[in-house]
């Protein structure tokens, strides 16, 4: 029996007639934010606020904010900056400048930047040892890789980033393998990072694939080969 493929179904955007509708330029369809993603972002913000309130309630009035609250605030700040940058890149997706990028090096840099978070979560994170040029926008590629790793770290105990080069063809694939030991209780769950990745990739004209496999999952997307 083949493993199931997880697919995200987006709600159709609708809008009521508005007197000033003619004055508003709608976003391109590929850049519109799906409603499930907005709900996931709200859930993440609410959960972070609840954690900080819980920690603050434990502290005495004379005490300074505890380290966990400071760390949570730092994560929220990074999250806000990430959303801002993603929106800016997605809004000008058609005007992005593409150039030659070493995909292997980009993956290694991503592993280095996420190693501290992986250690905090107790997840092994590994990267490739290769050099493969692709045609991409460096900023957009970085956001794609960050979102893939962010999702993967929430799903398993070991994460490996690889470059898959076919014997023939004009595309190179980024492959992220997630190993869940013990197996995840809900491997099909939609993380906020994955939903954000789906939206951002769609704005860039890419189609990442997420497959649930035995004891984990496999994420892939392809880039033009040079």
PDB file of C-alpha atoms in Angstrom:
ATOM      1  CA  UNK A   1       0.000   0.000   0.000  1.00  0.00           C
ATOM      2  CA  UNK A   2       1.458   3.348  -1.008  1.00  0.00           C
ATOM      3  CA  UNK A   3       1.889   5.973   1.753  1.00  0.00           C
ATOM      4  CA  UNK A   4      -0.672   8.785   1.645  1.00  0.00           C
ATOM      5  CA  UNK A   5       0.254  12.174   0.269  1.00  0.00           C
ATOM      6  CA  UNK A   6      -0.718  15.126   2.444  1.00  0.00           C
ATOM      7  CA  UNK A   7      -2.327  17.934   0.511  1.00  0.00           C
ATOM      8  CA  UNK A   8      -3.425  21.348   1.749  1.00  0.00           C
ATOM      9  CA  UNK A   9      -6.890  22.469   0.666  1.00  0.00           C
ATOM     10  CA  UNK A  10      -7.332  26.222   0.619  1.00  0.00           C
ATOM     11  CA  UNK A  11     -10.637  27.924   1.300  1.00  0.00           C
ATOM     12  CA  UNK A  12     -11.921  29.983  -1.586  1.00  0.00           C
ATOM     13  CA  UNK A  13     -11.608  33.693  -0.913  1.00  0.00           C
ATOM     14  CA  UNK A  14     -14.850  35.641  -1.224  1.00  0.00           C
ATOM     15  CA  UNK A  15     -15.623  39.325  -0.819  1.00  0.00           C
ATOM     16  CA  UNK A  16     -18.834  41.248  -0.420  1.00  0.00           C
ATOM     17  CA  UNK A  17     -19.543  44.231  -2.641  1.00  0.00           C
ATOM     18  CA  UNK A  18     -18.122  47.420  -1.186  1.00  0.00           C
ATOM     19  CA  UNK A  19     -18.679  51.028  -2.258  1.00  0.00           C
ATOM     20  CA  UNK A  20     -14.945  51.626  -2.541  1.00  0.00           C
ATOM     21  CA  UNK A  21     -14.022  48.260  -4.010  1.00  0.00           C
ATOM     22  CA  UNK A  22     -12.974  49.921  -7.263  1.00  0.00           C
ATOM     23  CA  UNK A  23     -10.310  51.892  -5.369  1.00  0.00           C
ATOM     24  CA  UNK A  24      -8.635  48.780  -3.991  1.00  0.00           C
ATOM     25  CA  UNK A  25      -6.288  46.683  -6.108  1.00  0.00           C
ATOM     26  CA  UNK A  26      -6.684  43.002  -5.157  1.00  0.00           C
ATOM     27  CA  UNK A  27      -3.640  40.851  -4.511  1.00  0.00           C
ATOM     28  CA  UNK A  28      -2.712  38.286  -7.159  1.00  0.00           C
ATOM     29  CA  UNK A  29      -4.403  34.970  -6.414  1.00  0.00           C
ATOM     30  CA  UNK A  30      -1.078  33.269  -5.710  1.00  0.00           C
ATOM     31  CA  UNK A  31      -0.190  35.916  -3.096  1.00  0.00           C
ATOM     32  CA  UNK A  32      -3.476  35.817  -1.169  1.00  0.00           C
ATOM     33  CA  UNK A  33      -3.150  34.340   2.312  1.00  0.00           C
ATOM     34  CA  UNK A  34      -5.303  31.215   2.904  1.00  0.00           C
ATOM     35  CA  UNK A  35      -7.716  31.394   5.820  1.00  0.00           C
ATOM     36  CA  UNK A  36      -6.285  28.273   7.543  1.00  0.00           C
ATOM     37  CA  UNK A  37      -2.878  29.979   7.621  1.00  0.00           C
ATOM     38  CA  UNK A  38      -4.336  33.088   9.235  1.00  0.00           C
ATOM     39  CA  UNK A  39      -5.968  30.858  11.854  1.00  0.00           C
ATOM     40  CA  UNK A  40      -2.664  29.078  12.520  1.00  0.00           C
ATOM     41  CA  UNK A  41      -0.832  32.387  12.954  1.00  0.00           C
ATOM     42  CA  UNK A  42      -3.471  33.556  15.410  1.00  0.00           C
ATOM     43  CA  UNK A  43      -3.203  30.288  17.320  1.00  0.00           C
ATOM     44  CA  UNK A  44       0.570  30.642  17.569  1.00  0.00           C
ATOM     45  CA  UNK A  45       0.336  34.205  18.864  1.00  0.00           C
ATOM     46  CA  UNK A  46      -2.311  33.217  21.407  1.00  0.00           C
ATOM     47  CA  UNK A  47      -0.250  30.254  22.628  1.00  0.00           C
ATOM     48  CA  UNK A  48       2.856  32.417  23.051  1.00  0.00           C
ATOM     49  CA  UNK A  49       0.905  35.022  24.986  1.00  0.00           C
ATOM     50  CA  UNK A  50      -0.592  32.347  27.240  1.00  0.00           C
ATOM     51  CA  UNK A  51       2.863  30.922  28.019  1.00  0.00           C
ATOM     52  CA  UNK A  52       4.208  34.342  28.947  1.00  0.00           C
ATOM     53  CA  UNK A  53       1.204  35.109  31.143  1.00  0.00           C
ATOM     54  CA  UNK A  54       1.642  31.789  32.914  1.00  0.00           C
ATOM     55  CA  UNK A  55       5.325  32.449  33.588  1.00  0.00           C
ATOM     56  CA  UNK A  56       4.656  36.026  34.686  1.00  0.00           C
ATOM     57  CA  UNK A  57       2.026  34.815  37.166  1.00  0.00           C
ATOM     58  CA  UNK A  58       4.650  32.659  38.866  1.00  0.00           C
ATOM     59  CA  UNK A  59       7.043  35.567  39.434  1.00  0.00           C
ATOM     60  CA  UNK A  60       6.952  37.909  42.398  1.00  0.00           C
ATOM     61  CA  UNK A  61       6.174  41.607  41.761  1.00  0.00           C
ATOM     62  CA  UNK A  62       9.751  42.595  42.648  1.00  0.00           C
ATOM     63  CA  UNK A  63      11.329  40.077  40.285  1.00  0.00           C
ATOM     64  CA  UNK A  64      12.446  40.836  36.742  1.00  0.00           C
ATOM     65  CA  UNK A  65      10.975  38.838  33.834  1.00  0.00           C
ATOM     66  CA  UNK A  66      12.220  35.261  33.866  1.00  0.00           C
ATOM     67  CA  UNK A  67      14.444  33.883  31.118  1.00  0.00           C
ATOM     68  CA  UNK A  68      11.632  31.865  29.540  1.00  0.00           C
ATOM     69  CA  UNK A  69       9.523  35.004  29.026  1.00  0.00           C
ATOM     70  CA  UNK A  70      12.472  36.849  27.485  1.00  0.00           C
ATOM     71  CA  UNK A  71      13.141  33.906  25.159  1.00  0.00           C
ATOM     72  CA  UNK A  72       9.482  33.765  24.134  1.00  0.00           C
ATOM     73  CA  UNK A  73       9.476  37.489  23.368  1.00  0.00           C
ATOM     74  CA  UNK A  74      12.588  37.028  21.222  1.00  0.00           C
ATOM     75  CA  UNK A  75      10.886  34.210  19.293  1.00  0.00           C
ATOM     76  CA  UNK A  76       7.804  36.373  18.750  1.00  0.00           C
ATOM     77  CA  UNK A  77       9.974  39.205  17.446  1.00  0.00           C
ATOM     78  CA  UNK A  78      11.704  36.857  14.979  1.00  0.00           C
ATOM     79  CA  UNK A  79       8.312  35.510  13.915  1.00  0.00           C
ATOM     80  CA  UNK A  80       6.991  39.006  13.247  1.00  0.00           C
ATOM     81  CA  UNK A  81      10.058  39.956  11.210  1.00  0.00           C
ATOM     82  CA  UNK A  82       9.795  36.700   9.263  1.00  0.00           C
ATOM     83  CA  UNK A  83       6.155  37.378   8.319  1.00  0.00           C
ATOM     84  CA  UNK A  84       7.031  40.918   7.272  1.00  0.00           C
ATOM     85  CA  UNK A  85       9.874  39.733   5.022  1.00  0.00           C
ATOM     86  CA  UNK A  86       7.783  36.920   3.532  1.00  0.00           C
ATOM     87  CA  UNK A  87       4.999  39.347   2.649  1.00  0.00           C
ATOM     88  CA  UNK A  88       7.453  41.746   1.006  1.00  0.00           C
ATOM     89  CA  UNK A  89       9.073  39.014  -1.109  1.00  0.00           C
ATOM     90  CA  UNK A  90       5.723  37.434  -2.075  1.00  0.00           C
ATOM     91  CA  UNK A  91       4.297  40.803  -3.130  1.00  0.00           C
ATOM     92  CA  UNK A  92       7.075  41.285  -5.699  1.00  0.00           C
ATOM     93  CA  UNK A  93       7.551  37.643  -6.664  1.00  0.00           C
ATOM     94  CA  UNK A  94       7.283  38.424 -10.384  1.00  0.00           C
ATOM     95  CA  UNK A  95      10.062  41.029 -10.167  1.00  0.00           C
ATOM     96  CA  UNK A  96      12.582  39.002  -8.152  1.00  0.00           C
ATOM     97  CA  UNK A  97      16.055  38.771  -9.635  1.00  0.00           C
ATOM     98  CA  UNK A  98      17.340  35.217 -10.054  1.00  0.00           C
ATOM     99  CA  UNK A  99      21.000  34.269 -10.099  1.00  0.00           C
ATOM    100  CA  UNK A 100      23.335  31.319  -9.682  1.00  0.00           C
ATOM    101  CA  UNK A 101      23.183  30.000  -6.100  1.00  0.00           C
ATOM    102  CA  UNK A 102      25.148  27.103  -4.598  1.00  0.00           C
ATOM    103  CA  UNK A 103      22.304  24.979  -3.240  1.00  0.00           C
ATOM    104  CA  UNK A 104      24.577  22.719  -1.194  1.00  0.00           C
ATOM    105  CA  UNK A 105      26.127  25.722   0.546  1.00  0.00           C
ATOM    106  CA  UNK A 106      22.691  27.254   1.155  1.00  0.00           C
ATOM    107  CA  UNK A 107      21.558  24.042   2.865  1.00  0.00           C
ATOM    108  CA  UNK A 108      24.659  23.948   5.067  1.00  0.00           C
ATOM    109  CA  UNK A 109      24.100  27.581   6.083  1.00  0.00           C
ATOM    110  CA  UNK A 110      20.491  26.744   6.951  1.00  0.00           C
ATOM    111  CA  UNK A 111      21.637  23.845   9.130  1.00  0.00           C
ATOM    112  CA  UNK A 112      24.125  26.112  10.925  1.00  0.00           C
ATOM    113  CA  UNK A 113      21.494  28.785  11.591  1.00  0.00           C
ATOM    114  CA  UNK A 114      18.967  26.267  12.956  1.00  0.00           C
ATOM    115  CA  UNK A 115      21.402  24.130  14.975  1.00  0.00           C
ATOM    116  CA  UNK A 116      20.725  25.965  18.245  1.00  0.00           C
ATOM    117  CA  UNK A 117      16.953  25.536  17.889  1.00  0.00           C
ATOM    118  CA  UNK A 118      17.438  21.877  16.977  1.00  0.00           C
ATOM    119  CA  UNK A 119      19.527  21.371  20.119  1.00  0.00           C
ATOM    120  CA  UNK A 120      16.858  23.098  22.219  1.00  0.00           C
ATOM    121  CA  UNK A 121      14.227  20.723  20.847  1.00  0.00           C
ATOM    122  CA  UNK A 122      16.462  17.663  21.086  1.00  0.00           C
ATOM    123  CA  UNK A 123      16.375  17.026  17.324  1.00  0.00           C
ATOM    124  CA  UNK A 124      19.326  15.884  15.205  1.00  0.00           C
ATOM    125  CA  UNK A 125      19.873  18.142  12.185  1.00  0.00           C
ATOM    126  CA  UNK A 126      22.152  17.161   9.286  1.00  0.00           C
ATOM    127  CA  UNK A 127      23.079  18.771   5.964  1.00  0.00           C
ATOM    128  CA  UNK A 128      24.674  17.663   2.696  1.00  0.00           C
ATOM    129  CA  UNK A 129      28.307  17.743   1.618  1.00  0.00           C
ATOM    130  CA  UNK A 130      27.950  18.795  -2.000  1.00  0.00           C
ATOM    131  CA  UNK A 131      27.983  21.754  -4.359  1.00  0.00           C
ATOM    132  CA  UNK A 132      25.182  22.161  -6.887  1.00  0.00           C
ATOM    133  CA  UNK A 133      24.410  25.458  -8.684  1.00  0.00           C
ATOM    134  CA  UNK A 134      20.766  26.372  -9.218  1.00  0.00           C
ATOM    135  CA  UNK A 135      18.917  29.364 -10.646  1.00  0.00           C
ATOM    136  CA  UNK A 136      17.118  31.094  -7.760  1.00  0.00           C
ATOM    137  CA  UNK A 137      16.597  34.288  -5.811  1.00  0.00           C
ATOM    138  CA  UNK A 138      18.844  34.023  -2.708  1.00  0.00           C
ATOM    139  CA  UNK A 139      16.395  35.713  -0.318  1.00  0.00           C
ATOM    140  CA  UNK A 140      13.413  33.659  -1.473  1.00  0.00           C
ATOM    141  CA  UNK A 141      15.440  30.434  -1.292  1.00  0.00           C
ATOM    142  CA  UNK A 142      16.515  31.205   2.263  1.00  0.00           C
ATOM    143  CA  UNK A 143      12.903  31.686   3.358  1.00  0.00           C
ATOM    144  CA  UNK A 144      11.856  28.423   1.690  1.00  0.00           C
ATOM    145  CA  UNK A 145      14.612  26.468   3.438  1.00  0.00           C
ATOM    146  CA  UNK A 146      13.930  28.125   6.795  1.00  0.00           C
ATOM    147  CA  UNK A 147      10.244  27.198   6.626  1.00  0.00           C
ATOM    148  CA  UNK A 148      10.996  23.607   5.622  1.00  0.00           C
ATOM    149  CA  UNK A 149      13.394  23.152   8.537  1.00  0.00           C
ATOM    150  CA  UNK A 150      11.079  24.913  10.995  1.00  0.00           C
ATOM    151  CA  UNK A 151       8.294  22.500  10.072  1.00  0.00           C
ATOM    152  CA  UNK A 152      10.574  19.455  10.112  1.00  0.00           C
ATOM    153  CA  UNK A 153      11.938  20.201  13.589  1.00  0.00           C
ATOM    154  CA  UNK A 154       8.386  20.060  14.952  1.00  0.00           C
ATOM    155  CA  UNK A 155       7.659  16.705  13.333  1.00  0.00           C
ATOM    156  CA  UNK A 156      10.499  14.320  14.166  1.00  0.00           C
ATOM    157  CA  UNK A 157      13.595  13.383  16.112  1.00  0.00           C
ATOM    158  CA  UNK A 158      16.051  13.589  13.203  1.00  0.00           C
ATOM    159  CA  UNK A 159      16.061  15.850  10.139  1.00  0.00           C
ATOM    160  CA  UNK A 160      18.309  15.559   7.089  1.00  0.00           C
ATOM    161  CA  UNK A 161      18.630  18.071   4.234  1.00  0.00           C
ATOM    162  CA  UNK A 162      19.810  16.714   0.886  1.00  0.00           C
ATOM    163  CA  UNK A 163      20.203  17.667  -2.762  1.00  0.00           C
ATOM    164  CA  UNK A 164      18.733  15.242  -5.282  1.00  0.00           C
ATOM    165  CA  UNK A 165      20.192  15.538  -8.778  1.00  0.00           C
ATOM    166  CA  UNK A 166      18.524  13.421 -11.483  1.00  0.00           C
ATOM    167  CA  UNK A 167      20.640  11.753 -14.148  1.00  0.00           C
ATOM    168  CA  UNK A 168      18.834  13.810 -16.762  1.00  0.00           C
ATOM    169  CA  UNK A 169      16.578  16.816 -16.659  1.00  0.00           C
ATOM    170  CA  UNK A 170      16.769  20.514 -15.904  1.00  0.00           C
ATOM    171  CA  UNK A 171      15.685  20.565 -12.248  1.00  0.00           C
ATOM    172  CA  UNK A 172      17.368  19.893  -8.911  1.00  0.00           C
ATOM    173  CA  UNK A 173      15.339  18.865  -5.865  1.00  0.00           C
ATOM    174  CA  UNK A 174      15.719  19.906  -2.254  1.00  0.00           C
ATOM    175  CA  UNK A 175      14.817  16.929  -0.073  1.00  0.00           C
ATOM    176  CA  UNK A 176      14.130  17.153   3.658  1.00  0.00           C
ATOM    177  CA  UNK A 177      13.709  13.794   5.363  1.00  0.00           C
ATOM    178  CA  UNK A 178      12.101  13.692   8.801  1.00  0.00           C
ATOM    179  CA  UNK A 179      12.569  10.616  10.971  1.00  0.00           C
ATOM    180  CA  UNK A 180      10.035  10.168  13.775  1.00  0.00           C
ATOM    181  CA  UNK A 181      11.168   7.725  16.452  1.00  0.00           C
ATOM    182  CA  UNK A 182       8.825   6.866  17.986  1.00  0.00           C
ATOM    183  CA  UNK A 183       6.421   7.474  15.134  1.00  0.00           C
ATOM    184  CA  UNK A 184       4.497  10.740  15.342  1.00  0.00           C
ATOM    185  CA  UNK A 185       0.978  10.409  16.717  1.00  0.00           C
ATOM    186  CA  UNK A 186      -0.293  12.848  14.076  1.00  0.00           C
ATOM    187  CA  UNK A 187       2.091  12.849  11.080  1.00  0.00           C
ATOM    188  CA  UNK A 188      -0.486  14.523   8.851  1.00  0.00           C
ATOM    189  CA  UNK A 189      -0.928  17.574  11.083  1.00  0.00           C
ATOM    190  CA  UNK A 190      -0.560  20.947   9.420  1.00  0.00           C
ATOM    191  CA  UNK A 191       2.017  23.083  11.190  1.00  0.00           C
ATOM    192  CA  UNK A 192       1.937  26.831  10.797  1.00  0.00           C
ATOM    193  CA  UNK A 193       5.379  26.650   9.142  1.00  0.00           C
ATOM    194  CA  UNK A 194       4.146  24.169   6.527  1.00  0.00           C
ATOM    195  CA  UNK A 195       1.054  26.222   5.693  1.00  0.00           C
ATOM    196  CA  UNK A 196       3.242  29.331   5.400  1.00  0.00           C
ATOM    197  CA  UNK A 197       5.610  27.421   3.120  1.00  0.00           C
ATOM    198  CA  UNK A 198       2.702  26.334   0.904  1.00  0.00           C
ATOM    199  CA  UNK A 199       1.463  29.912   0.553  1.00  0.00           C
ATOM    200  CA  UNK A 200       4.936  31.406  -0.012  1.00  0.00           C
ATOM    201  CA  UNK A 201       5.952  28.749  -2.540  1.00  0.00           C
ATOM    202  CA  UNK A 202       2.686  29.237  -4.435  1.00  0.00           C
ATOM    203  CA  UNK A 203       3.442  32.965  -4.690  1.00  0.00           C
ATOM    204  CA  UNK A 204       6.836  32.042  -6.195  1.00  0.00           C
ATOM    205  CA  UNK A 205       5.321  29.566  -8.637  1.00  0.00           C
ATOM    206  CA  UNK A 206       6.732  26.517  -6.836  1.00  0.00           C
ATOM    207  CA  UNK A 207       4.936  23.391  -5.650  1.00  0.00           C
ATOM    208  CA  UNK A 208       6.478  21.728  -2.582  1.00  0.00           C
ATOM    209  CA  UNK A 209       5.365  18.165  -1.913  1.00  0.00           C
ATOM    210  CA  UNK A 210       4.919  16.580   1.499  1.00  0.00           C
ATOM    211  CA  UNK A 211       4.653  12.802   1.728  1.00  0.00           C
ATOM    212  CA  UNK A 212       4.005  10.801   4.871  1.00  0.00           C
ATOM    213  CA  UNK A 213       6.293   7.767   4.781  1.00  0.00           C
ATOM    214  CA  UNK A 214       7.067   4.959   7.204  1.00  0.00           C
ATOM    215  CA  UNK A 215       8.263   6.483  10.493  1.00  0.00           C
ATOM    216  CA  UNK A 216       8.383  10.024   9.209  1.00  0.00           C
ATOM    217  CA  UNK A 217       7.841  12.243   6.219  1.00  0.00           C
ATOM    218  CA  UNK A 218       9.586  13.576   3.124  1.00  0.00           C
ATOM    219  CA  UNK A 219       9.448  17.160   1.855  1.00  0.00           C
ATOM    220  CA  UNK A 220      10.616  18.155  -1.625  1.00  0.00           C
ATOM    221  CA  UNK A 221      10.604  21.054  -4.049  1.00  0.00           C
ATOM    222  CA  UNK A 222      12.503  21.598  -7.290  1.00  0.00           C
ATOM    223  CA  UNK A 223      14.603  24.450  -8.663  1.00  0.00           C
ATOM    224  CA  UNK A 224      15.980  25.088 -12.173  1.00  0.00           C
ATOM    225  CA  UNK A 225      19.388  23.546 -12.709  1.00  0.00           C
ATOM    226  CA  UNK A 226      22.218  25.555 -14.258  1.00  0.00           C
TER     227      UNK A 226
END
